[in-house]
Amino acid sequence: MEKIVIGIDISAKTLDICIKKCGSYSFNVIANEAKAIKVFFKIFQEPKSEIIVSMENTGRYNWELYQVLEYFNFKVFVLNPLHLKKSIGLIRGKNDKIDAKRICEFTEKHEKELIEWKPCSDNIKKIKVLFSERNSKIKLRASLLKQRHLYSQLESIGYDSKFLKMNKKEIEVLEKHIDFLENEIEQLIDNDSDLYSKKQCIQSIPGVGKVLSWMIIAKTEGFTKINNPRKLACYAGVVPFGYQSGTSIKFKPKLSYYADKSLKTVLHMAAMRAVRLENDLKIYYHRKISDGKNKMAVLNAVRNKIIHRIFAIIRTGKLYEKNYNNSLFLS
């Protein structure tokens, strides 16, 4: 069977495409629109060919491709841009055409190690889109709040109060938008019986609120994309890694910089809340602190424990029990 590898470099308006077939390369540039993408991929509907399509994860710029690729029987890979960047070694110069070729070559070389992309459910798609929009609104609100302390410097020219009023109005509008987006996410989850039951289970864990439950459902795609607590803990950046070389270089294990920062932040807030409530995590936290452990290291352990508890109750389908006794352990 003939293998055709297609590497796609994505931008807001165009797709630069590299096609490797029979050892030779060809290049195309098309619009990043569903109609143009459909026309392009119809050429490759050959029954005796194995089509491999690969692209970087660029957030919302991938959406048009995702919509079209659902209807084709291709093997699709969505690459982590950092993984690709770190793997190609020392390079000089770049452009979209070269990037498409590098994606093509990387995919052909590492195909066996990569995880194949699968389309998620319509509800998960909508939740991801809403969450992305919510995050952008929250960043804008944070930026506006930071501007407030600068307005005191404009008092001498009489613009401080005027700018402050404008700032307050803009924040009020953003807060209304955020409320609307959060209500939409909540309704989508509540109207899906499977996602609703998972949300209820997750929120039964001490310290875990609605935002973390939404985020976990979106990131794991309803626990289908990530179905292992260790993978999610690594993805969230709460797993310490060692650093050792020979006999002279050896550092204590520490958290990796490569992590989903938004998920890590929300997990940290959940851990902070959990150690203030009456539950086993609070007991664990204070016991470790009294033993002389570093507070941040213990909090990170609490974050890790929250992730493992989430997967445990999703596996059993039962709400979290505060004083749970394992019958197998007791026997």
XYZ file of N, CA and C in Angstrom, residues 52 62 71 95 117 125 151 153 164 195 253 263 265 269 280 291:
48
model
N -1.620 9.898 5.679
C -1.281 10.368 7.027
C -1.242 11.894 6.995
N -6.974 25.523 14.241
C -7.138 24.137 13.792
C -8.592 23.762 13.515
N -14.675 13.635 8.351
C -15.402 12.931 7.292
C -14.480 12.156 6.344
N 10.421 29.399 7.449
C 9.255 29.987 6.793
C 8.171 28.916 6.779
N -5.053 11.257 16.441
C -6.146 12.160 16.793
C -7.485 11.538 16.438
N -16.690 19.563 22.049
C -16.209 20.624 21.147
C -16.716 21.992 21.608
N -3.752 54.926 37.003
C -4.595 56.108 36.830
C -4.306 57.192 37.869
N -1.556 58.329 38.579
C -0.497 59.179 38.022
C -1.068 60.259 37.093
N -10.923 55.855 35.080
C -11.390 54.850 36.036
C -12.834 54.438 35.731
N -21.821 13.451 31.087
C -20.962 14.534 31.582
C -21.475 15.083 32.915
N 14.537 16.302 42.959
C 13.446 16.324 41.970
C 12.646 17.625 42.064
N -4.414 24.899 33.911
C -4.892 23.778 34.717
C -4.141 23.710 36.045
N -2.838 26.178 37.710
C -3.300 27.277 38.574
C -4.611 26.916 39.267
N -5.476 26.290 43.353
C -6.557 26.902 44.123
C -7.421 25.833 44.806
N -9.552 14.476 54.890
C -8.275 13.778 55.052
C -7.103 14.535 54.432
N 6.024 17.587 60.213
C 7.230 16.764 60.031
C 8.384 17.558 59.421
